Amino acid sequence: MPSMTVLMRRASAVLAVCIACAPASWAAGFTFTPYPTPHNLPLSQVTFENAQGKAMTLADFKGKVVLLNIWATWCPPCVREMPTLDKLQKQLGSKDFAVVPLSVDKGGIYTVKSFYDDNFIGNLPIYVDPTTHALDTLSILGTPTTILIDKQGKEIARTMGPENWDQAAVIAQIKHYMAAPSGTTAKPQQQAHALETRDAHLATASIEQRRPE
């Protein structure tokens, strides 16, 4: 009987093929749907290497908002969204934000570097996990999968499939979490908007009550 890992790998392959068949409107109006409360992540267990072969973990990025993108050069939808990730990193990359494109290519650093060179990817760093252990550690069922992580290293939301990462709505959502002070967890944008609307309604009602007859 096939092991659970083998079954997950097969599921990943099927899902990748399905995602590759997505219609041309794949990026229309996308924004993350945040969890009601952020999820804990096993940061130190997600291990990989950078372009110099140095061992790293997701814990190395704590203190930044991170857009973790699990991808591979053999995955057509991954290839399609890479230029938008490159633009996003160019626009927002800083001490408060980083795109972390984690490749699960068996060829490792050389394969990703060749892809970057061939496709004029000049702003994204190289991170590789040829062991593919990150797929199991993060419960990744298909590529591409993208996880939004806050400054505390907690998962805010995730999505599967290619997206247009440099569109205004996505950038605004990421900036919302970047603006949160270190050591605090930002409220989801949807929740924050709801609270602002509630407060505005309460203020209006209070004014109405104080008005003379």
Short mmCIF file of C-alpha atoms in Angstrom, two decimals:
data_model
loop_
_atom_site.label_atom_id
_atom_site.label_comp_id
_atom_site.label_asym_id
_atom_site.label_seq_id
_atom_site.Cartn_x
_atom_site.Cartn_y
_atom_site.Cartn_z
CA MET A 1 0.00 0.00 0.00
CA PRO A 2 1.45 3.42 -0.93
CA SER A 3 2.61 5.57 2.00
CA MET A 4 0.85 8.82 2.91
CA THR A 5 3.84 10.78 1.55
CA VAL A 6 3.59 9.03 -1.82
CA LEU A 7 -0.14 9.69 -1.94
CA MET A 8 0.42 13.37 -1.17
CA ARG A 9 3.04 13.58 -3.93
CA ARG A 10 0.57 12.06 -6.40
CA ALA A 11 -2.10 14.49 -5.26
CA SER A 12 0.33 17.36 -5.73
CA ALA A 13 1.05 16.29 -9.30
CA VAL A 14 -2.65 16.08 -10.13
CA LEU A 15 -3.39 19.44 -8.53
CA ALA A 16 -0.51 21.08 -10.37
CA VAL A 17 -1.90 19.84 -13.67
CA CYS A 18 -5.39 21.10 -12.76
CA ILE A 19 -4.06 24.51 -11.78
CA ALA A 20 -2.14 24.74 -15.05
CA CYS A 21 -5.48 24.46 -16.87
CA ALA A 22 -6.93 27.51 -15.08
CA PRO A 23 -8.55 30.11 -17.35
CA ALA A 24 -6.79 33.28 -18.47
CA SER A 25 -8.64 35.33 -15.84
CA TRP A 26 -6.65 33.57 -13.09
CA ALA A 27 -5.62 36.79 -11.32
CA ALA A 28 -8.81 38.86 -11.50
CA GLY A 29 -9.55 40.67 -8.25
CA PHE A 30 -7.57 38.39 -5.93
CA THR A 31 -7.00 39.23 -2.26
CA PHE A 32 -6.13 36.92 0.61
CA THR A 33 -8.94 35.77 2.87
CA PRO A 34 -7.30 35.93 6.31
CA TYR A 35 -8.01 33.42 9.05
CA PRO A 36 -9.99 34.78 12.04
CA THR A 37 -6.78 34.33 14.05
CA PRO A 38 -3.27 33.64 12.68
CA HIS A 39 -2.06 30.03 12.68
CA ASN A 40 1.18 28.89 14.30
CA LEU A 41 3.86 27.63 11.91
CA PRO A 42 6.77 25.23 12.62
CA LEU A 43 9.27 27.91 11.51
CA SER A 44 12.47 26.14 12.54
CA GLN A 45 11.35 22.90 10.87
CA VAL A 46 11.04 24.46 7.42
CA THR A 47 14.64 24.10 6.26
CA PHE A 48 16.22 25.09 2.94
CA GLU A 49 19.34 26.61 1.37
CA ASN A 50 20.03 30.02 -0.13
CA ALA A 51 21.99 30.73 -3.33
CA GLN A 52 25.29 30.27 -1.47
CA GLY A 53 24.28 26.89 -0.09
CA LYS A 54 23.82 28.25 3.43
CA ALA A 55 21.27 26.39 5.55
CA MET A 56 18.28 28.52 6.56
CA THR A 57 14.85 28.17 8.16
CA LEU A 58 11.68 30.25 8.07
CA ALA A 59 12.59 31.47 11.56
CA ASP A 60 15.34 33.58 9.91
CA PHE A 61 12.62 35.89 8.56
CA LYS A 62 10.81 36.52 11.84
CA GLY A 63 10.20 40.25 12.22
CA LYS A 64 9.24 40.63 8.56
CA VAL A 65 5.99 40.09 6.75
CA VAL A 66 6.73 37.18 4.38
CA LEU A 67 5.06 36.01 1.20
CA LEU A 68 6.22 32.38 1.05
CA ASN A 69 5.73 30.93 -2.42
CA ILE A 70 6.24 27.17 -2.87
CA TRP A 71 7.05 26.59 -6.53
CA ALA A 72 9.04 24.61 -9.11
CA THR A 73 10.41 25.31 -12.58
CA TRP A 74 8.51 22.30 -14.00
CA CYS A 75 5.18 23.78 -12.83
CA PRO A 76 3.62 25.94 -15.63
CA PRO A 77 1.40 28.07 -13.34
CA CYS A 78 4.40 28.70 -11.08
CA VAL A 79 6.41 29.93 -14.05
CA ARG A 80 3.53 32.18 -15.10
CA GLU A 81 3.35 34.04 -11.78
CA MET A 82 7.09 34.42 -11.14
CA PRO A 83 7.47 37.78 -12.98
CA THR A 84 4.75 39.29 -10.76
CA LEU A 85 6.50 38.01 -7.63
CA ASP A 86 9.70 39.56 -8.96
CA LYS A 87 7.93 42.92 -9.37
CA LEU A 88 6.40 42.66 -5.89
CA GLN A 89 9.81 42.07 -4.32
CA LYS A 90 11.23 45.03 -6.22
CA GLN A 91 8.42 47.27 -5.03
CA LEU A 92 8.04 46.20 -1.38
CA GLY A 93 11.22 44.27 -0.48
CA SER A 94 12.64 45.85 2.70
CA LYS A 95 13.38 45.28 6.38
CA ASP A 96 9.62 44.84 6.83
CA PHE A 97 8.80 42.54 3.90
CA ALA A 98 10.26 39.75 1.79
CA VAL A 99 9.09 37.44 -0.95
CA VAL A 100 10.50 33.99 -0.15
CA PRO A 101 10.24 31.88 -3.32
CA LEU A 102 11.03 28.35 -2.12
CA SER A 103 11.77 26.00 -5.00
CA VAL A 104 11.24 22.26 -4.59
CA ASP A 105 13.16 21.44 -7.78
CA LYS A 106 15.34 18.34 -7.47
CA GLY A 107 18.09 20.20 -9.36
CA GLY A 108 18.47 22.69 -6.54
CA ILE A 109 20.38 25.96 -6.85
CA TYR A 110 21.66 25.43 -10.40
CA THR A 111 18.18 24.75 -11.79
CA VAL A 112 16.69 27.86 -10.19
CA LYS A 113 19.60 30.11 -11.17
CA SER A 114 19.30 28.99 -14.78
CA PHE A 115 15.57 29.70 -14.70
CA TYR A 116 16.11 33.18 -13.24
CA ASP A 117 18.73 33.97 -15.90
CA ASP A 118 16.56 32.70 -18.76
CA ASN A 119 13.46 34.56 -17.56
CA PHE A 120 15.08 37.84 -16.45
CA ILE A 121 14.16 37.39 -12.79
CA GLY A 122 16.43 39.93 -11.14
CA ASN A 123 14.91 40.82 -7.78
CA LEU A 124 14.00 37.49 -6.20
CA PRO A 125 16.50 35.59 -4.03
CA ILE A 126 17.16 31.89 -4.54
CA TYR A 127 15.91 29.46 -1.91
CA VAL A 128 15.78 25.72 -2.58
CA ASP A 129 14.50 22.59 -0.90
CA PRO A 130 15.42 19.68 -3.21
CA THR A 131 14.38 17.26 -0.45
CA THR A 132 10.78 18.59 -0.72
CA HIS A 133 10.44 18.16 3.06
CA ALA A 134 8.77 21.58 3.25
CA LEU A 135 5.75 20.17 1.40
CA ASP A 136 4.96 17.78 4.24
CA THR A 137 5.96 20.18 7.01
CA LEU A 138 3.62 22.88 5.73
CA SER A 139 0.90 20.49 4.46
CA ILE A 140 1.33 21.69 0.88
CA LEU A 141 -0.90 19.72 -1.52
CA GLY A 142 0.00 21.41 -4.80
CA THR A 143 2.21 23.99 -6.45
CA PRO A 144 2.13 26.90 -6.50
CA THR A 145 0.96 27.46 -2.94
CA THR A 146 1.53 30.86 -1.35
CA ILE A 147 1.42 31.59 2.39
CA LEU A 148 1.19 35.08 3.90
CA ILE A 149 3.10 35.21 7.20
CA ASP A 150 3.05 38.06 9.72
CA LYS A 151 5.96 39.60 11.63
CA GLN A 152 5.42 37.14 14.48
CA GLY A 153 5.98 34.23 12.09
CA LYS A 154 2.32 33.20 12.09
CA GLU A 155 0.34 32.20 9.02
CA ILE A 156 -2.28 34.82 8.15
CA ALA A 157 -3.69 33.09 5.06
CA ARG A 158 -2.76 30.85 2.13
CA THR A 159 -3.88 30.29 -1.42
CA MET A 160 -3.25 27.63 -4.05
CA GLY A 161 -2.79 28.51 -7.70
CA PRO A 162 -1.16 31.31 -9.68
CA GLU A 163 -1.95 34.94 -8.88
CA ASN A 164 -0.99 38.38 -10.11
CA TRP A 165 1.07 39.38 -7.08
CA ASP A 166 1.88 42.95 -8.10
CA GLN A 167 -1.72 44.11 -8.41
CA ALA A 168 -2.88 47.02 -6.25
CA ALA A 169 -5.29 45.05 -4.02
CA VAL A 170 -2.60 42.55 -3.01
CA ILE A 171 -0.02 45.27 -2.38
CA ALA A 172 -2.49 47.19 -0.18
CA GLN A 173 -3.22 44.07 1.85
CA ILE A 174 0.47 43.32 2.40
CA LYS A 175 1.16 46.95 3.39
CA HIS A 176 -1.58 46.65 6.00
CA TYR A 177 0.39 43.90 7.76
CA MET A 178 3.73 45.64 7.19
CA ALA A 179 2.40 48.69 9.04
CA ALA A 180 1.71 46.70 12.22
CA PRO A 181 4.32 47.41 14.93
CA SER A 182 6.75 44.57 15.65
CA GLY A 183 5.54 42.42 18.51
CA THR A 184 1.87 42.92 17.68
CA THR A 185 -0.54 41.02 15.47
CA ALA A 186 -2.41 43.16 12.94
CA LYS A 187 -6.17 42.71 12.69
CA PRO A 188 -7.29 41.20 9.37
CA GLN A 189 -8.21 43.96 6.93
CA GLN A 190 -11.79 42.76 6.71
CA GLN A 191 -12.14 42.78 10.50
CA ALA A 192 -10.47 46.18 10.77
CA HIS A 193 -12.86 47.62 8.17
CA ALA A 194 -15.85 46.15 10.01
CA LEU A 195 -14.72 47.68 13.30
CA GLU A 196 -14.18 51.07 11.66
CA THR A 197 -17.69 50.93 10.16
CA ARG A 198 -19.18 49.94 13.52
CA ASP A 199 -17.38 52.79 15.31
CA ALA A 200 -18.55 55.27 12.68
CA HIS A 201 -22.15 54.11 13.12
CA LEU A 202 -21.88 54.38 16.92
CA ALA A 203 -20.44 57.88 16.68
CA THR A 204 -23.26 58.95 14.34
CA ALA A 205 -25.88 57.46 16.65
CA SER A 206 -24.37 59.25 19.63
CA ILE A 207 -24.51 62.60 17.82
CA GLU A 208 -28.13 61.99 16.84
CA GLN A 209 -29.07 61.24 20.45
CA ARG A 210 -27.51 64.48 21.71
CA ARG A 211 -29.37 66.66 19.24
CA PRO A 212 -32.23 68.68 20.81
CA GLU A 213 -35.80 67.80 19.82
#
